[in-house]
Coordinates of C-alpha atoms and ligand atoms in Angstrom, one line a residue:
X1195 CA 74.6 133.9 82.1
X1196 CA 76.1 130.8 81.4
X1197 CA 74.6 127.2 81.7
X1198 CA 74.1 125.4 85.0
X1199 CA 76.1 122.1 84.5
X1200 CA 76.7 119.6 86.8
X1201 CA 79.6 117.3 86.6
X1202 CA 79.8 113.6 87.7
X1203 CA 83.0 111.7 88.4
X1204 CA 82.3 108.4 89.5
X1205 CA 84.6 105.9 90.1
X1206 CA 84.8 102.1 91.0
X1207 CA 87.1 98.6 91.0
X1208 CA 84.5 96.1 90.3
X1209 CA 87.1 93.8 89.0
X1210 CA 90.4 93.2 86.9
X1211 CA 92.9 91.5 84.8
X1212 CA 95.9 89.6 86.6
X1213 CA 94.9 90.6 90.5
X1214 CA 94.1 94.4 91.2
X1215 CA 96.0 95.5 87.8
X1216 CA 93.5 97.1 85.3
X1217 CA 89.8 96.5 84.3
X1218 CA 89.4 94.1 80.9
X1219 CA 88.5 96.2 77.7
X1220 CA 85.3 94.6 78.1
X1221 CA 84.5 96.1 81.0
X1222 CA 85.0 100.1 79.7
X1223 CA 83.0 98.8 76.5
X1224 CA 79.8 97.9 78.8
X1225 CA 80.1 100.8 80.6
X1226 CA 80.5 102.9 77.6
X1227 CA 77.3 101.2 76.4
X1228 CA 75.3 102.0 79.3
X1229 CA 76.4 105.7 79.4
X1230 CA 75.6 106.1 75.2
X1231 CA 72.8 105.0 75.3
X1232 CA 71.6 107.6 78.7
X1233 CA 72.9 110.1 76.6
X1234 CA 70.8 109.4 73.7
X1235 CA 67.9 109.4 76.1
X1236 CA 69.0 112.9 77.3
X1237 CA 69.7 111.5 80.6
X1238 CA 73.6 112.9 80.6
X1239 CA 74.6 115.7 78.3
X1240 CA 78.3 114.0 77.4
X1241 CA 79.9 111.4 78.8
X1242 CA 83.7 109.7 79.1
X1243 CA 84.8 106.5 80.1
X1244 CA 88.1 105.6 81.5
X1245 CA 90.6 103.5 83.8
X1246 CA 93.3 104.3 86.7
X1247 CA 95.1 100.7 87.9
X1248 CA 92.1 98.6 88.6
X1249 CA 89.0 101.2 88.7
X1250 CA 86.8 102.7 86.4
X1251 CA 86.4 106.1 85.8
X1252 CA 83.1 107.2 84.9
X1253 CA 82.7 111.0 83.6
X1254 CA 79.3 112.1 83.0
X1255 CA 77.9 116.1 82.3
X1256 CA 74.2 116.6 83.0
X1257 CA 71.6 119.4 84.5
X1258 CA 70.4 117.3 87.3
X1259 CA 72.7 118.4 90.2
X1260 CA 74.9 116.8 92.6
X1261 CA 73.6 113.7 94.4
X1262 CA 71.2 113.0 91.7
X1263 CA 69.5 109.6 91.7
X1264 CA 69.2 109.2 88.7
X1265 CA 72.6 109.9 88.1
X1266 CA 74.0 107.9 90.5
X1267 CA 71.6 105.1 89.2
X1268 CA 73.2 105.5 86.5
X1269 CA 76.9 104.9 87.7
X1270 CA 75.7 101.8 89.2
X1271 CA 73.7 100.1 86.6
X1272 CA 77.3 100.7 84.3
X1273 CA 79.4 99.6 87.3
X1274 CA 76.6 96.2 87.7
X1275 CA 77.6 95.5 84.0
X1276 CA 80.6 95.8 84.4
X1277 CA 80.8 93.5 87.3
X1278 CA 78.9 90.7 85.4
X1279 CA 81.8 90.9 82.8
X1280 CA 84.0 90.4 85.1
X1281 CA 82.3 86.9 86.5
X1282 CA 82.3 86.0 83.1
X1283 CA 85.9 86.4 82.6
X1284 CA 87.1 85.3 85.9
X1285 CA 88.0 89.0 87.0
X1286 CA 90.1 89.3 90.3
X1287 CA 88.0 90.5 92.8
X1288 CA 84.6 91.0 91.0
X1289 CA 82.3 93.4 92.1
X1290 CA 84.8 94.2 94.9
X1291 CA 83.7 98.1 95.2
X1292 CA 79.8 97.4 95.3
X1293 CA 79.1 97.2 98.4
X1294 CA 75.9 96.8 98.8
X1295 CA 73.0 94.5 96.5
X1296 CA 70.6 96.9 95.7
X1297 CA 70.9 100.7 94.7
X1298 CA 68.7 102.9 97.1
X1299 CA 69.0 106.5 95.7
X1300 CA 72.2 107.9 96.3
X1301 CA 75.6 106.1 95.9
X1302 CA 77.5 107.6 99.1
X1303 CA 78.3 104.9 101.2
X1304 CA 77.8 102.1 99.2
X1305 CA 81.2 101.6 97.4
X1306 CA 81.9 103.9 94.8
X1307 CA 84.0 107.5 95.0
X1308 CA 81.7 110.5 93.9
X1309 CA 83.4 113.6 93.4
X1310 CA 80.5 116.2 91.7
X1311 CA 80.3 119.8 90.9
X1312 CA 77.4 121.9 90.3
X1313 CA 78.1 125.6 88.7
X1314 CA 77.7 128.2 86.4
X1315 CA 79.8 127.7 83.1
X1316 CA 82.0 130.5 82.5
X1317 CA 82.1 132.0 78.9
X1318 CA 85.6 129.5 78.8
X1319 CA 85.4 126.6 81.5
X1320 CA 89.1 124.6 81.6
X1321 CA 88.9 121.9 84.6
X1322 CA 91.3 119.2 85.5
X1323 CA 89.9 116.0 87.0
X1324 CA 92.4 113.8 88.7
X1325 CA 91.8 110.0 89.3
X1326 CA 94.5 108.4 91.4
X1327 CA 94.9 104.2 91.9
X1328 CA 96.4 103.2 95.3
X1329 CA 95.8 105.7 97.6
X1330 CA 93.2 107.5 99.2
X1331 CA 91.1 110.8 99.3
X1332 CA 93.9 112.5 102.0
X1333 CA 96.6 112.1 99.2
X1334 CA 94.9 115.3 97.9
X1335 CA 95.3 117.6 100.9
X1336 CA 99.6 118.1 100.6
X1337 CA 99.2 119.1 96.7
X1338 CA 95.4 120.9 97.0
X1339 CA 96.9 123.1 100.3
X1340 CA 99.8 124.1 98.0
X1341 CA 97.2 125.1 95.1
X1342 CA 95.1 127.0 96.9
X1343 CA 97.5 128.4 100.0
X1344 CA 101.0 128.5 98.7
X1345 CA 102.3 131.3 97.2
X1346 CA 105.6 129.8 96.8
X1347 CA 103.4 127.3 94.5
X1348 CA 100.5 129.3 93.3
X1349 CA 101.7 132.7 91.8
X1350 CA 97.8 133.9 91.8
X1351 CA 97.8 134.0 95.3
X1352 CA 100.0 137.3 95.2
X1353 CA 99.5 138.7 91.7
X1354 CA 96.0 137.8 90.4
X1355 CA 93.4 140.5 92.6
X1356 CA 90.2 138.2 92.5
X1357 CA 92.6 135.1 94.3
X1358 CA 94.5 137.6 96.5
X1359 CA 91.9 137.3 99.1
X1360 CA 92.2 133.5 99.2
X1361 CA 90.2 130.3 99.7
X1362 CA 88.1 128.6 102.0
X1363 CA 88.8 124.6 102.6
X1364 CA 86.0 122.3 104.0
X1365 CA 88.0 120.1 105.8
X1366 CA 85.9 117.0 106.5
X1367 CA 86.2 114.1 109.7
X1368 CA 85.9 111.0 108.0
X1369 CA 85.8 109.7 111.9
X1370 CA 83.3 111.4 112.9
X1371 CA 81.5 112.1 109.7
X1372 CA 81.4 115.9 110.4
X1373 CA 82.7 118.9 108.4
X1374 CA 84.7 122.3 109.2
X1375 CA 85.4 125.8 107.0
X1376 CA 88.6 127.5 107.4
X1377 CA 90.1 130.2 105.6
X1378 CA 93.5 130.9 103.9
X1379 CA 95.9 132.3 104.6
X1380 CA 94.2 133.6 108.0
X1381 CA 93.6 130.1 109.1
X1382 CA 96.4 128.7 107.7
X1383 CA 98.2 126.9 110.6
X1384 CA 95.2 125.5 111.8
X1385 CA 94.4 124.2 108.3
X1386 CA 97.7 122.7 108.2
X1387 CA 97.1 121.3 111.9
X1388 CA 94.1 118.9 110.7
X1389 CA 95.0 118.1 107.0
X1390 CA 98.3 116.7 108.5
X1391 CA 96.5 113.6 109.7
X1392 CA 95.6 113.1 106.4
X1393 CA 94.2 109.7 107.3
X1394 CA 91.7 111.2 108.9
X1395 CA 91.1 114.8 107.8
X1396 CA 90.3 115.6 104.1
X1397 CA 90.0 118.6 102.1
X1398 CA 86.4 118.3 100.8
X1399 CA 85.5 121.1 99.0
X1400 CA 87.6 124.3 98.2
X1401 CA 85.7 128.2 97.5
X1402 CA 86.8 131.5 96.6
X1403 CA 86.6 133.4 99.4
X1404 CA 86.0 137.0 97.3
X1405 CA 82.9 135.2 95.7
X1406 CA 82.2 131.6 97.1
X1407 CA 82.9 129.9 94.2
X1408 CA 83.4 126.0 94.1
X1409 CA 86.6 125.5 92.9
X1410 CA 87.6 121.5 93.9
X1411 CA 85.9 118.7 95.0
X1412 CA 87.3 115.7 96.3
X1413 CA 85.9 112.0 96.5
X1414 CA 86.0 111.4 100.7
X1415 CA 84.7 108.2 100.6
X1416 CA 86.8 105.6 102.8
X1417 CA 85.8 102.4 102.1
X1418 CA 87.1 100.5 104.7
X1419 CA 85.7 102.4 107.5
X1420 CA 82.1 102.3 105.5
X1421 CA 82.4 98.3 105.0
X1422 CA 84.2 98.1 108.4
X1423 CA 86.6 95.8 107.1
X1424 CA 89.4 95.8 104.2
X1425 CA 88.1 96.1 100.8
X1426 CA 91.0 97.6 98.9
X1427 CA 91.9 101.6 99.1
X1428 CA 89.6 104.3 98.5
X1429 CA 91.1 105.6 95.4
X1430 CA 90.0 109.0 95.3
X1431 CA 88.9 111.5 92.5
X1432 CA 89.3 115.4 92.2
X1433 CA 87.9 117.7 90.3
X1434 CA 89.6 121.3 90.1
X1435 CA 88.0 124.5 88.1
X1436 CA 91.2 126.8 86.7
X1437 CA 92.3 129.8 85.0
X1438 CA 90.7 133.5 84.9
X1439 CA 90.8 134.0 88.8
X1440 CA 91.4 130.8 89.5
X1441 CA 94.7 128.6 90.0
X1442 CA 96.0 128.3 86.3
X1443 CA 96.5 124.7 85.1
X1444 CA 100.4 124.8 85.5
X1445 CA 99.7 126.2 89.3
X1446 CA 97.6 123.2 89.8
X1447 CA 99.7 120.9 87.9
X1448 CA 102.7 122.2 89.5
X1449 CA 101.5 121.1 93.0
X1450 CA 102.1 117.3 91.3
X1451 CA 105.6 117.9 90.7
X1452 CA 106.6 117.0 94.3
X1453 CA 106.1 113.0 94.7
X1454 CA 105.2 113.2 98.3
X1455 CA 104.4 109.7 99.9
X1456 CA 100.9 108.5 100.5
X1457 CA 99.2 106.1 102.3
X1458 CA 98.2 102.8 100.0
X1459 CA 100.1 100.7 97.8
X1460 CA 100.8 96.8 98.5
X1461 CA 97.5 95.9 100.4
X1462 CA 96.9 99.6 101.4
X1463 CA 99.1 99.1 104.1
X1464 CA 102.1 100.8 102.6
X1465 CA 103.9 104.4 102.4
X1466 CA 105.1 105.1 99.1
X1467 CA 105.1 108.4 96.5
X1468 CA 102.6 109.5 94.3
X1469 CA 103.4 109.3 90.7
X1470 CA 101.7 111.5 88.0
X1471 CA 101.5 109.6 84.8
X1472 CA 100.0 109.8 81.5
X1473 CA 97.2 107.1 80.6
X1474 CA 99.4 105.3 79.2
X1475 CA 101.5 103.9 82.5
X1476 CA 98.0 104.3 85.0
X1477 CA 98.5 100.5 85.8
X1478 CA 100.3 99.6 88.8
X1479 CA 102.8 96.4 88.7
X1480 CA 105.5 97.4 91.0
X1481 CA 104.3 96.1 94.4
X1482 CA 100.9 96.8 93.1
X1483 CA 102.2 100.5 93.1
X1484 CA 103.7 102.7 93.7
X1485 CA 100.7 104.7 93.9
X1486 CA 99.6 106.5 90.6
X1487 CA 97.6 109.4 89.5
X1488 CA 96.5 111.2 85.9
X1489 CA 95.6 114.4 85.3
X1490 CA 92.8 114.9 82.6
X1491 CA 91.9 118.5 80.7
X1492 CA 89.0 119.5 79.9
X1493 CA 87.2 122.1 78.6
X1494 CA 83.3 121.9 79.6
X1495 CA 81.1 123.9 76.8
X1496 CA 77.2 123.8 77.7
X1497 CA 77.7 120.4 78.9
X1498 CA 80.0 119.1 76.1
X1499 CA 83.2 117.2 77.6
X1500 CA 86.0 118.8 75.3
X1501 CA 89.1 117.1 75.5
X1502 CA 90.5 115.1 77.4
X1503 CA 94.1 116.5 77.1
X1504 CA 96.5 114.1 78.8
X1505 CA 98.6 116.4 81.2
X1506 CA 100.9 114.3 83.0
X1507 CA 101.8 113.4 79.3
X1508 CA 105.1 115.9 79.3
X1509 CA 108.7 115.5 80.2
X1510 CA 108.5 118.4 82.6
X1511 CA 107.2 115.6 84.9
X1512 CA 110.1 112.9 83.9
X1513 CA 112.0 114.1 86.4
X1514 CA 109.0 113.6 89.1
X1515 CA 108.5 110.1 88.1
X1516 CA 112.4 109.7 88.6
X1517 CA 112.5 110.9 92.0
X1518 CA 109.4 108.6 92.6
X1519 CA 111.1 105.6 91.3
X1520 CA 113.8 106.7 93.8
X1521 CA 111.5 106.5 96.6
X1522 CA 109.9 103.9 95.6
X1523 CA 113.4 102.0 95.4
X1524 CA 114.2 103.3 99.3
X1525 CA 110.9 102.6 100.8
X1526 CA 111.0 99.3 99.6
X1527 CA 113.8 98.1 101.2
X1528 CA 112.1 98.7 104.8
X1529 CA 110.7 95.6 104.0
X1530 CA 107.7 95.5 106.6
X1531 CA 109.5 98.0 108.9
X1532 CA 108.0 101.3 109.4
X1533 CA 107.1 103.8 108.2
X1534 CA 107.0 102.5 104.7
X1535 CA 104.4 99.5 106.4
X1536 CA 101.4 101.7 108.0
X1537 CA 100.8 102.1 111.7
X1538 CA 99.1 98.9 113.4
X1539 CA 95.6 101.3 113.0
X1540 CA 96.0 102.2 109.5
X1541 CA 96.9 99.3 108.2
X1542 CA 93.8 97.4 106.3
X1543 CA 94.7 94.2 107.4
X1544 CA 96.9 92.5 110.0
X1545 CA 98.2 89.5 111.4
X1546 CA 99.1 91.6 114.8
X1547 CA 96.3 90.4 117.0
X1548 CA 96.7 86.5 116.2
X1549 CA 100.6 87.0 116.5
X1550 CA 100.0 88.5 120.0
X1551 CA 97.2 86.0 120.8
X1552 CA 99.8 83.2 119.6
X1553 CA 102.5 84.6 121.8
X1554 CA 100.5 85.1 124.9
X1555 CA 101.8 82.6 127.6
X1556 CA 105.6 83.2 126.5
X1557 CA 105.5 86.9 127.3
X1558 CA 107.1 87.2 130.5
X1559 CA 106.7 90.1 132.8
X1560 CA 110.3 91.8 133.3
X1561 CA 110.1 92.4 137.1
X1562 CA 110.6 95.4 138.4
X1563 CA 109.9 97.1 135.2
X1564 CA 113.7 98.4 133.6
X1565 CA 114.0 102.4 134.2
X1566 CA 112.4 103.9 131.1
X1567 CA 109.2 101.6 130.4
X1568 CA 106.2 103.8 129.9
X1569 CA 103.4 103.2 132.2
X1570 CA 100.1 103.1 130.1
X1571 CA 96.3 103.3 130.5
X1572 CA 94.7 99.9 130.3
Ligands
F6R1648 C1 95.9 97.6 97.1 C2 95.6 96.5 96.2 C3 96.5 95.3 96.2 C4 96.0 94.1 97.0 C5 97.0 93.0 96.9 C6 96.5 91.8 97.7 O1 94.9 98.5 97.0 O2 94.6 96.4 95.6 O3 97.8 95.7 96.6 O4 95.8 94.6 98.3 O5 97.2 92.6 95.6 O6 95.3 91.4 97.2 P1 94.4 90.2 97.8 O7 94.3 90.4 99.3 O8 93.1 90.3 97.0 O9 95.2 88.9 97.4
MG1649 MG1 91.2 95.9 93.0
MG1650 MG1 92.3 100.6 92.8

């Protein structure tokens, strides 16, 4: 029997160079600090410290199971430190993600994304963990669907007898704070039927259906609805298990190849695609976008974080990021035309009430109505 691990991604923009870029160097060094010196306390098993546009990335292998406090303590003292770096420096938008003064035990809720794992190590454990900038957690339903439902995507569906029964997706209500299990590829049209609103529906968790073994994890925390006004986008996390009955890391991967559009970008009111980069290019400077993601290997032995292997880092994927620039170039010129601007209720922030407030007296009623105007509820 392999070793129970438990692994912690834990992400936050606390602050960052020239607007919502990328963090300062200063700030990964205090957070690397903070996690060393846990781990020479035994607190975390292995640790790894990274950036996507303007948040942090915190990695972090322990025994202590999901929602630890201790754990989660731990995130936020690093992300605290972080944030006093950044009122030192003059950071844009310091502390932005931290909602909240005071830690109280568990950090959903309060800012941060937490996507976590719990599970027995295979003899070989390869995972992927994504960690996207300028988007949120739904941007993970279109590619994790193909993963784990697509044949036409995932090979191991048909061939590979301890996937060919399926998977289950927990398909969480970030309205209404509630979630559902459905199965593939029995359930698959009503799967598809939620996940579509993907502003609203979001695949949690994913399990093998033979075995119920967790497979993904997705951060679901929207910040906006949790502050209840704008505070930037949620910019969600993923972890995904792979290989040996499981989607291999080019199945996964391959899901990425598309650039399908997600909401975020500009003041996370914008349309735009998802690009998979290497490190190297996770900032954002083109209309704050477009929207970004990186794709980190691992392999996790008795805690150690092994790796990470850059895997957007590959040519195969130049031709993705072309396309995206593509996009990119046609969305833009809507301008603030729809759909590349959001809908008036997705949008984080808008002018539209005062505008309509403004205009009020100089409305004039067209009387009678023209054939063709809708008669509405009030
Ligand atoms: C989107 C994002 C940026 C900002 C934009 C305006 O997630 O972080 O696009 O929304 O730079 O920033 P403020 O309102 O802080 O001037
Ligand atoms: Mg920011
Ligand atoms: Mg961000």
């Amino acid at each position: 029997m392999g070793q129970r691990t438990t692994l912690s991604v834990i992400k936050a923009d606390v602050g960052s160079i020239a607007g919502h870029h990328m963090p300062h160097p200063d700030q990964l060094a205090v957070c690397t600090k903070v996690l060393a010196e846990a781990k020479r306390r035994g607190v975390i098993i292995d640790f790894y410290v990274t950036h996507v546009g303007d948040d942090i990335q915190l990695l972090m292998t322990h025994t202590k199971g999901v929602d630890s406090s201790e754990i989660h303590g731990l995130a936020w003292e690093a992300f605290k430190e972080a944030t006093k770096v950044s009122k030192e420096l003059g950071l844009y938008a310091a502390g932005q993600d931290l909602l909240s003064e005071a830690f109280s035990g568990n950090l959903r809720g309060m800012g941060p994304g937490v996507a976590e794992v719990e599970f027995e190590e295979r003899p070989s454990e390869p995972i992927i963990t994504f960690h996207a900038d300028k988007t949120e957690p739904g941007a993970f339903n279109l590619p994790l669907f193909r993963v784990f439902a697509d044949p036409f995507n995932t090979a191991g569906l048909v061939i590979d007898p301890k996937m060919h029964e399926g998977f289950i997706f927990e398909v969480f209500d970030v309205y209404e704070g509630k979630s559902v299990k459905l199965s593939a590829p029995d359930e698959m049209y009503d799967i598809l039927a939620l996940i579509g609103t993907q502003g609203r529906y979001i695949i949690r968790r994913v399990f093998r259906k033979a075995d119920g073994l967790i497979t993904a994890v997705v951060s679901t925390e929207r910040l906006n609805l949790i502050a209840g006004r704008y505070v930037g986008k949620d910019d969600p996390v993923a972890i995904v298990r792979t290989q040996h009955g499981l989607p291999a890391v080019g199945e996964v991967l391959e899901a990425f190849a598309f650039p399908h559009l997600v909401a975020g970008w500009m003041r996370g009111s914008h349309f735009g695609p998802l690009m998979p980069v290497p490190q190297r290019y996770a900032k954002v400077t083109r209309f704050d976008g477009p929207p970004r993601i990186i794709a980190l290997g691992w392999q996790v032995k008795e805690g150690k974080l092994i790796g990470p292997a850059d895997l957007f880092d590959d040519v195969a994927f130049d031709e993705t990021r072309r396309i995206a620039q593509t996009i990119a170039e046609y969305m833009r010129r809507h301008g603030p035309f729809m759909p590349h601007r959001l809908g008036p209720e997705e949008m984080e922030y808008t002018t539209l009430p005062q505008v309509l407030k403004k205009l009020e007296d100089r409305f004039v009623k067209i009387s009678p109505p023209p054939v063709g105007v809708h008669k509405r509820e009030a």
